[in-house]
Coordinates of C-alpha atoms and ligand atoms in Angstrom, one line a residue:
M1 CA -70.1 -7.3 9.5
L2 CA -70.1 -4.0 10.5
R3 CA -67.3 -2.5 12.6
P4 CA -67.2 1.1 13.5
V5 CA -63.2 2.1 14.2
P6 CA -61.8 5.3 14.7
Q7 CA -60.7 8.1 12.2
D8 CA -57.1 7.5 11.3
G9 CA -55.2 10.5 9.4
G10 CA -58.0 11.1 7.1
C11 CA -59.0 7.7 6.4
R12 CA -62.4 7.2 8.2
R13 CA -62.8 3.1 8.2
V14 CA -66.5 2.6 7.6
S15 CA -67.0 -1.0 7.4
Q16 CA -63.9 -3.3 8.2
E17 CA -64.6 -6.7 6.6
V18 CA -66.9 -8.0 3.6
K19 CA -67.0 -11.7 3.5
L20 CA -65.8 -12.9 -0.1
S21 CA -66.1 -17.1 0.9
V22 CA -63.9 -17.4 3.9
I23 CA -61.4 -14.2 2.9
S24 CA -62.5 -11.1 4.2
I25 CA -61.8 -7.1 2.0
P26 CA -61.8 -4.6 4.2
E27 CA -63.6 -1.8 3.0
C28 CA -62.0 2.3 3.7
D29 CA -64.1 5.4 2.1
V30 CA -61.4 7.7 1.8
D31 CA -60.9 9.4 -0.9
L32 CA -57.4 9.1 -2.6
F33 CA -58.4 11.9 -5.1
S34 CA -59.6 14.3 -2.8
D35 CA -57.7 17.9 -2.5
D36 CA -56.4 17.1 1.5
V37 CA -55.4 13.6 0.2
L38 CA -53.6 14.4 -2.2
R39 CA -51.8 17.1 -0.4
D40 CA -50.8 14.7 2.2
P41 CA -51.4 11.6 1.2
Y42 CA -49.1 9.3 3.6
P43 CA -51.7 8.7 6.7
A44 CA -54.1 7.5 4.3
Y45 CA -51.5 5.5 3.0
A46 CA -50.4 3.9 5.9
T47 CA -54.0 3.4 7.0
L48 CA -54.3 1.3 4.1
R49 CA -51.7 -0.5 4.7
D50 CA -52.8 -1.3 8.4
L51 CA -55.8 -2.1 7.1
G52 CA -55.1 -5.3 4.8
P53 CA -52.6 -6.8 1.4
V54 CA -56.2 -5.6 -0.3
V55 CA -58.7 -2.5 0.3
R56 CA -61.8 -1.8 -1.2
L57 CA -61.7 2.2 -2.0
T58 CA -65.7 2.8 -1.5
R59 CA -65.5 6.0 -3.0
H60 CA -64.5 4.9 -6.2
G61 CA -65.1 1.2 -6.2
F62 CA -61.6 0.1 -7.0
L63 CA -59.2 -2.1 -4.7
A64 CA -56.2 -1.0 -3.1
V65 CA -52.5 -2.3 -2.9
S66 CA -50.4 -0.3 -0.8
R67 CA -47.9 -2.6 1.2
Y68 CA -44.3 -3.0 -0.7
G69 CA -44.4 -6.9 -1.4
D70 CA -47.8 -6.7 -2.4
V71 CA -47.4 -4.0 -4.9
R72 CA -44.4 -5.6 -6.1
A73 CA -45.3 -9.0 -6.7
V74 CA -48.9 -7.2 -8.7
L75 CA -46.4 -5.1 -10.4
N76 CA -44.6 -8.9 -11.5
D77 CA -47.4 -10.4 -12.3
P78 CA -48.7 -9.2 -15.6
E79 CA -50.4 -12.3 -16.7
H80 CA -53.0 -11.8 -13.9
F81 CA -53.0 -8.5 -13.8
V82 CA -53.2 -6.6 -16.8
S83 CA -52.0 -3.5 -18.0
G84 CA -53.9 -3.3 -21.5
K85 CA -57.6 -3.0 -19.9
G86 CA -56.4 0.5 -19.3
V87 CA -54.1 1.8 -16.3
G88 CA -56.0 5.2 -15.3
F89 CA -58.9 4.9 -13.6
N90 CA -62.0 6.0 -15.6
D91 CA -63.2 4.8 -18.7
E92 CA -63.0 7.5 -21.1
F93 CA -59.3 8.3 -20.4
N94 CA -58.5 4.2 -20.5
H95 CA -59.9 4.6 -24.3
V96 CA -58.2 7.7 -25.3
R97 CA -54.9 5.8 -24.6
A98 CA -55.9 2.5 -25.0
S99 CA -53.2 2.2 -28.1
S100 CA -50.3 3.6 -25.6
I101 CA -47.4 1.6 -24.2
I102 CA -48.1 1.6 -20.6
A103 CA -51.5 0.0 -21.3
S104 CA -50.6 -2.4 -23.3
D105 CA -50.0 -6.4 -22.7
E106 CA -47.6 -8.8 -24.7
P107 CA -46.8 -8.9 -27.0
R108 CA -47.6 -5.2 -28.3
H109 CA -46.4 -4.1 -25.3
G110 CA -43.0 -5.4 -26.3
V111 CA -43.1 -4.5 -30.0
L112 CA -43.4 -0.9 -28.2
R113 CA -40.6 -1.0 -25.6
D114 CA -37.9 -2.2 -28.1
V115 CA -38.8 1.1 -30.1
L116 CA -38.1 3.2 -27.1
G117 CA -35.4 0.7 -25.6
E118 CA -33.0 1.4 -28.7
R119 CA -33.0 5.4 -27.6
L120 CA -33.3 5.2 -23.8
G121 CA -31.3 1.7 -22.5
P122 CA -28.0 2.8 -20.5
R123 CA -25.8 2.2 -23.5
A124 CA -27.6 4.5 -26.3
L125 CA -27.2 7.4 -23.5
R126 CA -23.6 6.8 -22.8
G127 CA -23.0 10.1 -25.4
V128 CA -25.9 11.8 -23.5
D129 CA -24.3 12.1 -20.3
E130 CA -21.7 15.0 -20.6
L131 CA -24.5 17.1 -22.7
I132 CA -26.9 16.7 -19.5
R133 CA -24.0 17.4 -16.9
S134 CA -22.8 21.0 -19.0
R135 CA -26.8 21.9 -18.9
A136 CA -26.6 20.7 -15.2
A137 CA -23.6 23.0 -14.5
E138 CA -24.5 26.2 -16.8
L139 CA -28.2 26.4 -14.9
V140 CA -27.2 25.8 -11.3
A141 CA -24.3 28.4 -12.1
D142 CA -27.3 30.4 -13.4
V143 CA -29.7 30.4 -10.2
A144 CA -26.7 30.8 -8.0
Q145 CA -25.6 34.3 -8.8
R146 CA -29.2 35.4 -7.9
E147 CA -30.5 36.6 -4.5
S148 CA -33.6 34.5 -5.1
F149 CA -35.3 32.4 -7.5
D150 CA -37.9 29.5 -8.3
A151 CA -36.9 26.3 -7.5
V152 CA -40.0 25.1 -9.4
K153 CA -40.7 27.3 -12.1
E154 CA -37.0 28.3 -12.6
F155 CA -35.1 25.2 -12.0
A156 CA -36.9 22.4 -12.0
E157 CA -39.2 22.9 -14.8
I158 CA -36.2 24.7 -17.0
F159 CA -33.6 21.6 -17.3
P160 CA -36.2 18.2 -18.4
V161 CA -38.0 20.3 -21.0
Q162 CA -35.1 21.7 -22.4
V163 CA -32.6 18.3 -21.8
V164 CA -35.5 15.7 -23.2
G165 CA -36.6 18.2 -25.3
E166 CA -33.4 18.6 -27.4
L167 CA -33.3 14.8 -27.2
I168 CA -36.6 14.2 -28.5
G169 CA -35.8 16.7 -31.4
L170 CA -38.6 19.3 -30.5
P171 CA -38.2 22.6 -31.9
A172 CA -36.8 25.1 -29.3
D173 CA -39.4 27.9 -30.0
K174 CA -42.2 25.1 -29.8
R175 CA -41.9 23.6 -26.1
S176 CA -43.6 26.4 -23.9
H177 CA -46.9 24.0 -23.3
L178 CA -45.4 20.6 -22.9
L179 CA -45.6 20.3 -19.3
R180 CA -49.1 22.0 -19.0
W181 CA -50.4 18.8 -21.2
A182 CA -47.7 16.5 -19.1
N183 CA -49.7 17.6 -15.8
G184 CA -52.7 17.2 -17.4
A185 CA -52.4 13.7 -18.8
F186 CA -51.3 13.0 -15.6
N187 CA -54.4 14.5 -14.2
A188 CA -56.4 12.4 -16.8
F189 CA -55.6 8.8 -15.2
G190 CA -58.2 10.0 -11.8
P191 CA -62.0 9.2 -11.2
P192 CA -64.2 10.8 -13.0
G193 CA -64.2 14.8 -12.0
E194 CA -63.3 18.1 -12.7
R195 CA -59.7 18.0 -12.8
T196 CA -59.5 14.4 -14.9
S197 CA -61.7 16.2 -17.9
A198 CA -59.5 19.2 -17.7
G199 CA -56.6 16.9 -18.4
L200 CA -58.3 15.1 -20.9
A201 CA -59.0 18.3 -22.6
D202 CA -54.8 18.8 -22.0
I203 CA -54.3 15.6 -24.0
A204 CA -56.3 16.5 -27.1
E205 CA -54.0 19.5 -27.3
Q206 CA -50.7 17.5 -26.9
F207 CA -52.3 14.8 -30.0
E208 CA -52.6 17.8 -31.8
Y209 CA -49.2 19.1 -31.1
I210 CA -47.4 16.1 -32.2
R211 CA -49.8 15.8 -35.5
T212 CA -48.8 19.2 -36.6
V213 CA -44.9 20.2 -34.9
A214 CA -43.7 16.7 -33.4
T215 CA -44.1 15.3 -37.3
R216 CA -41.2 13.6 -39.5
E217 CA -40.2 17.4 -41.0
G218 CA -40.7 18.8 -37.4
L219 CA -38.5 17.1 -35.5
A220 CA -34.9 17.1 -35.6
P221 CA -32.8 14.0 -37.6
G222 CA -31.2 11.3 -35.5
S223 CA -33.3 12.5 -32.5
M224 CA -34.8 9.8 -30.4
G225 CA -38.6 11.5 -31.9
A226 CA -37.2 11.1 -35.2
A227 CA -36.2 7.2 -34.5
V228 CA -40.0 6.5 -33.9
Y229 CA -41.3 7.4 -37.3
D230 CA -37.9 5.4 -38.3
A231 CA -39.1 2.1 -36.9
A232 CA -43.1 3.3 -38.4
D233 CA -40.5 3.4 -41.9
R234 CA -38.9 0.1 -41.4
G235 CA -42.2 -1.4 -40.8
D236 CA -41.3 -2.5 -37.2
I237 CA -44.8 -0.5 -35.8
P238 CA -47.7 0.5 -37.9
E239 CA -47.6 3.9 -38.8
E240 CA -50.8 4.7 -36.1
W241 CA -48.6 3.3 -33.4
S242 CA -46.1 6.6 -33.8
L243 CA -48.4 9.0 -32.3
P244 CA -49.0 7.2 -28.7
L245 CA -45.1 6.3 -28.2
L246 CA -44.0 10.2 -29.1
S247 CA -47.3 10.8 -26.6
A248 CA -45.3 8.7 -23.4
Y249 CA -42.3 10.3 -24.5
L250 CA -43.4 13.9 -24.1
T251 CA -46.0 12.4 -21.2
A252 CA -43.9 10.3 -18.8
G253 CA -40.5 12.1 -19.8
M254 CA -41.0 15.7 -18.5
D255 CA -43.0 16.1 -15.7
T256 CA -42.2 13.0 -13.6
T257 CA -38.2 14.1 -13.6
V258 CA -39.8 17.9 -12.9
N259 CA -41.3 16.7 -9.9
A260 CA -37.9 14.7 -8.5
L261 CA -35.9 18.1 -8.9
A262 CA -38.2 20.1 -7.1
S263 CA -38.9 17.3 -4.5
M264 CA -34.6 17.1 -4.2
I265 CA -34.3 20.7 -3.7
L266 CA -36.9 21.1 -1.2
L267 CA -35.8 17.9 1.0
L268 CA -31.9 18.9 1.0
G269 CA -33.0 23.0 1.5
T270 CA -35.4 21.6 5.0
H271 CA -32.5 18.9 5.6
Q272 CA -29.0 21.2 6.4
D273 CA -27.3 18.3 8.0
S274 CA -28.1 16.0 5.8
W275 CA -26.5 18.5 2.9
R276 CA -23.5 18.9 4.8
E277 CA -23.0 15.4 5.2
L278 CA -23.4 15.0 1.9
R279 CA -21.0 17.8 0.5
E280 CA -18.6 15.7 2.9
H281 CA -19.3 12.6 1.2
P282 CA -20.3 13.0 -2.5
E283 CA -20.2 9.4 -3.5
L284 CA -23.4 9.2 -1.7
A285 CA -25.1 11.4 -4.4
P286 CA -26.5 8.3 -6.3
S287 CA -28.5 6.9 -3.6
V288 CA -29.6 10.1 -2.6
V289 CA -31.9 10.7 -5.8
N290 CA -33.0 7.0 -4.8
E291 CA -33.8 8.2 -1.6
V292 CA -35.7 11.2 -2.9
L293 CA -37.5 9.2 -5.3
R294 CA -38.3 6.7 -2.7
I295 CA -39.8 9.2 -0.3
E296 CA -41.9 11.5 -2.6
S297 CA -42.7 9.5 -5.8
P298 CA -43.3 11.1 -8.8
A299 CA -45.9 9.0 -9.9
Q300 CA -47.7 8.0 -7.0
L301 CA -50.6 5.0 -8.3
F302 CA -51.4 3.3 -11.4
A303 CA -53.9 0.6 -11.9
R304 CA -54.1 -3.4 -12.8
V305 CA -57.3 -5.4 -13.7
A306 CA -57.4 -8.7 -12.4
V307 CA -58.0 -11.6 -14.7
E308 CA -59.1 -15.5 -14.2
G309 CA -57.0 -16.6 -11.0
A310 CA -55.6 -13.0 -9.7
Q311 CA -54.8 -13.1 -5.8
V312 CA -53.0 -10.5 -3.7
A313 CA -51.4 -12.4 -0.6
G314 CA -53.4 -15.0 -1.0
I315 CA -56.5 -13.3 -1.2
P316 CA -58.3 -14.1 -4.3
I317 CA -59.4 -11.1 -6.9
A318 CA -62.4 -11.1 -8.6
E319 CA -61.5 -11.2 -12.6
G320 CA -62.3 -7.8 -13.7
E321 CA -61.6 -5.7 -10.6
R322 CA -59.6 -2.4 -11.4
V323 CA -56.6 -2.7 -8.6
A324 CA -54.6 0.9 -7.7
A325 CA -50.7 -0.2 -7.5
I326 CA -49.9 2.6 -4.8
Y327 CA -46.0 2.8 -5.6
A328 CA -46.0 5.8 -3.3
S329 CA -47.2 3.8 -1.0
A330 CA -45.3 0.4 -0.7
N331 CA -41.9 3.1 -0.3
R332 CA -43.1 4.4 2.6
D333 CA -44.1 1.0 3.9
E334 CA -42.5 0.5 7.6
N335 CA -42.4 -3.7 6.8
Q336 CA -39.4 -2.3 4.2
Y337 CA -37.8 0.7 5.2
P338 CA -37.7 1.3 8.6
D339 CA -38.6 4.6 9.8
P340 CA -39.8 5.6 6.4
D341 CA -41.2 9.0 6.7
R342 CA -37.8 10.0 7.4
F343 CA -35.4 11.4 5.3
D344 CA -32.3 9.6 5.5
I345 CA -29.5 10.6 2.5
R346 CA -27.4 6.9 4.0
R347 CA -30.7 4.7 3.6
N348 CA -29.7 4.0 -0.1
P349 CA -33.2 2.2 -1.0
A350 CA -32.4 -0.2 -3.5
G351 CA -35.6 -2.0 -4.9
H352 CA -38.2 1.2 -4.3
L353 CA -40.9 1.1 -6.7
A354 CA -40.7 4.7 -7.6
F355 CA -40.1 3.6 -11.1
G356 CA -42.1 0.6 -11.0
S357 CA -41.2 -2.9 -11.6
G358 CA -41.9 -5.8 -13.8
L359 CA -42.8 -5.3 -17.6
H360 CA -43.5 -1.8 -17.3
V361 CA -40.9 -0.2 -15.1
C362 CA -40.4 2.6 -16.3
A363 CA -38.3 3.0 -20.2
G364 CA -36.5 6.6 -19.2
Q365 CA -35.5 5.4 -15.8
H366 CA -31.9 5.7 -16.8
L367 CA -32.3 8.9 -18.3
A368 CA -34.7 10.1 -15.4
K369 CA -31.1 9.2 -12.8
I370 CA -28.6 10.5 -15.2
E371 CA -30.6 14.0 -15.4
L372 CA -30.9 13.9 -11.5
R373 CA -27.6 12.6 -10.3
A374 CA -26.5 15.6 -12.6
M375 CA -28.0 18.3 -11.2
L376 CA -27.1 16.9 -7.8
E377 CA -23.2 16.7 -8.5
A378 CA -23.5 20.0 -10.1
M379 CA -24.9 21.3 -6.8
L380 CA -22.4 19.7 -5.1
D381 CA -19.7 21.4 -6.9
Q382 CA -20.9 25.5 -6.9
V383 CA -23.4 25.7 -3.3
E384 CA -22.4 26.2 -0.2
V385 CA -25.9 26.2 1.4
I386 CA -29.6 25.8 0.0
T387 CA -32.3 27.8 1.5
V388 CA -35.8 27.0 1.0
G389 CA -39.3 28.9 1.9
E390 CA -42.6 27.5 1.5
P391 CA -43.3 25.5 -0.9
T392 CA -46.8 25.4 -3.0
R393 CA -47.9 21.7 -3.3
K394 CA -49.1 20.6 -6.6
I395 CA -52.7 18.9 -6.8
N396 CA -52.2 16.2 -9.6
N397 CA -54.4 12.9 -9.5
V398 CA -51.2 11.2 -10.1
L399 CA -48.1 13.2 -9.7
R400 CA -46.5 14.9 -6.4
G401 CA -44.1 17.8 -6.8
L402 CA -44.8 21.5 -6.1
T403 CA -45.9 24.4 -8.4
G404 CA -43.7 26.8 -6.7
L405 CA -40.7 27.2 -4.1
P406 CA -38.7 30.1 -3.3
A407 CA -34.9 29.1 -3.0
A408 CA -31.9 30.9 -2.6
F409 CA -27.9 28.9 -3.4
A410 CA -25.0 30.0 -1.7
A411 CA -22.1 29.8 -4.1
R412 CA -20.0 27.4 -2.8
Q413 CA -16.4 30.0 -2.2
P414 CA -13.2 28.9 -4.1
A415 CA -11.0 26.4 -2.1
Ligands
LIG501 C1 -38.1 10.6 -11.9 C2 -38.6 10.7 -13.4 C3 -39.6 9.2 -13.5 C4 -40.4 8.5 -12.4 C5 -40.5 8.5 -11.1 C6 -41.3 8.0 -13.4 C7 -41.8 6.8 -13.3 C8 -42.4 5.5 -14.1 C9 -43.5 4.7 -13.5 C10 -43.5 4.5 -12.1 C11 -44.0 4.0 -14.7 C12 -44.9 2.5 -14.8 C13 -45.5 2.6 -14.9 C14 -46.7 0.8 -15.0 O1 -45.9 0.3 -14.1 O2 -47.4 1.1 -15.6 C15 -43.1 4.3 -16.0 C16 -43.1 3.9 -16.7 C17 -42.7 4.3 -17.9 N1 -41.7 5.9 -18.4 FE1 -41.3 6.9 -16.4 N2 -40.9 8.1 -15.1 C18 -39.6 8.7 -15.0 C19 -39.1 9.7 -15.7 C20 -39.8 8.9 -17.2 C21 -38.6 9.0 -18.8 C22 -37.4 10.9 -18.2 C23 -39.0 8.8 -19.5 C24 -39.0 9.1 -20.9 C25 -38.1 10.2 -21.4 C26 -40.1 8.1 -19.2 C27 -40.8 6.6 -19.8 C28 -42.2 5.9 -19.8 C29 -42.6 4.9 -20.2 C30 -42.1 5.6 -21.3 C31 -42.9 3.8 -19.3 C32 -43.9 2.9 -20.1 C33 -43.3 1.8 -19.7 C34 -44.0 0.7 -20.2 O3 -45.1 1.0 -20.6 O4 -43.4 -0.5 -20.6 N3 -40.3 8.0 -17.4 N4 -42.3 5.5 -15.5

């Protein structure tokens, strides 16, 4: 039955019900990858949540899960929603990335995860905390003495490339294209189209960089990158798994944190009362980092593929269906987070899904949190007032962030 429904926040519900035995899956013709929706996806997400636990996106043919409990359930059911058939939305990407950790199932996934876990777990990172804090303090001091600066180009983009680049062991003079390739690699997850094709070309360049620069000889001894080759030398992983693992570091490890940092400056700069309150209560810093990640989740969505027996909230999902798990929508679900569009530094949204959940939960989340907290704490130490101008929104198939943000830090006066 076709039932016309009103225009709603950029998502037009063209047909409401398609009968699948007794259970219906609503349809929606919103294009989650159009420029307009990528600029402001939240009304479209709200419409999807309103339509039902699972909605067919007719433009691209896949299903979308957008409510908090359902996204969490899908991510925690890797037996019925697999990653091994690709977590992107086009065949070419899923083929190119077929050997990556993010697109693997057990037991292969566990083997890859152990290699990264050895260096990215809280214990392994204990010694790194100090280094990150001192780099954060230097960068904040540097921009605070300028009249103004670009909080993306001269701040957010500097820090993770410097810190993570050093941890991976990449030569300092050979890091200038890393963010362009990572940004492209996230675009490449999208449905077929120009943006996606350009992203696939960036992945090819990144792979070439790994083959020629991030080599055994090129990476600093003892670094996280070198540890990948050590694992291959010990026979823990086959040699050919090294490249996709290094690519995971270069793709997932930098641009995500860059976007989180940019969003943090924008949110704090546009919520002066929150910044003042935070300065009076610096102990809130860790929960503010969570709130930034909840409200502007840097990685908005990834896919899973249903296998026999899959269901979402009791609705059977046919084998082979590609399902988008929209983390960013789950994080704005009004049934999980009251008044979800409000940036609330006292919310402490533990359980947010910005890092995913379950088997594939972000392997670098401890590092990302150390970086974001270090930066926020350095700002609390040194900055009195944050002023921001008009942001320029990044348009990326998966990432939510900015490409530019004029900003100024008024330095804190010594007591
Ligand atoms: C704010 C920063 C970050 C965000 C928001 C983020 C987000 C995510 C998300 C949502 C996933 C889950 C993918 C899925 O469900 O299929 C993921 C996986 C992953 N992330 Fe992150 N990430 C961040 C930082 C990092 C960093 C710093 C690293 C490494 C240095 C990293 C490495 C990885 C890896 C290797 C995976 C794949 C894990 C697996 O498949 O088992 N991430 N990330």
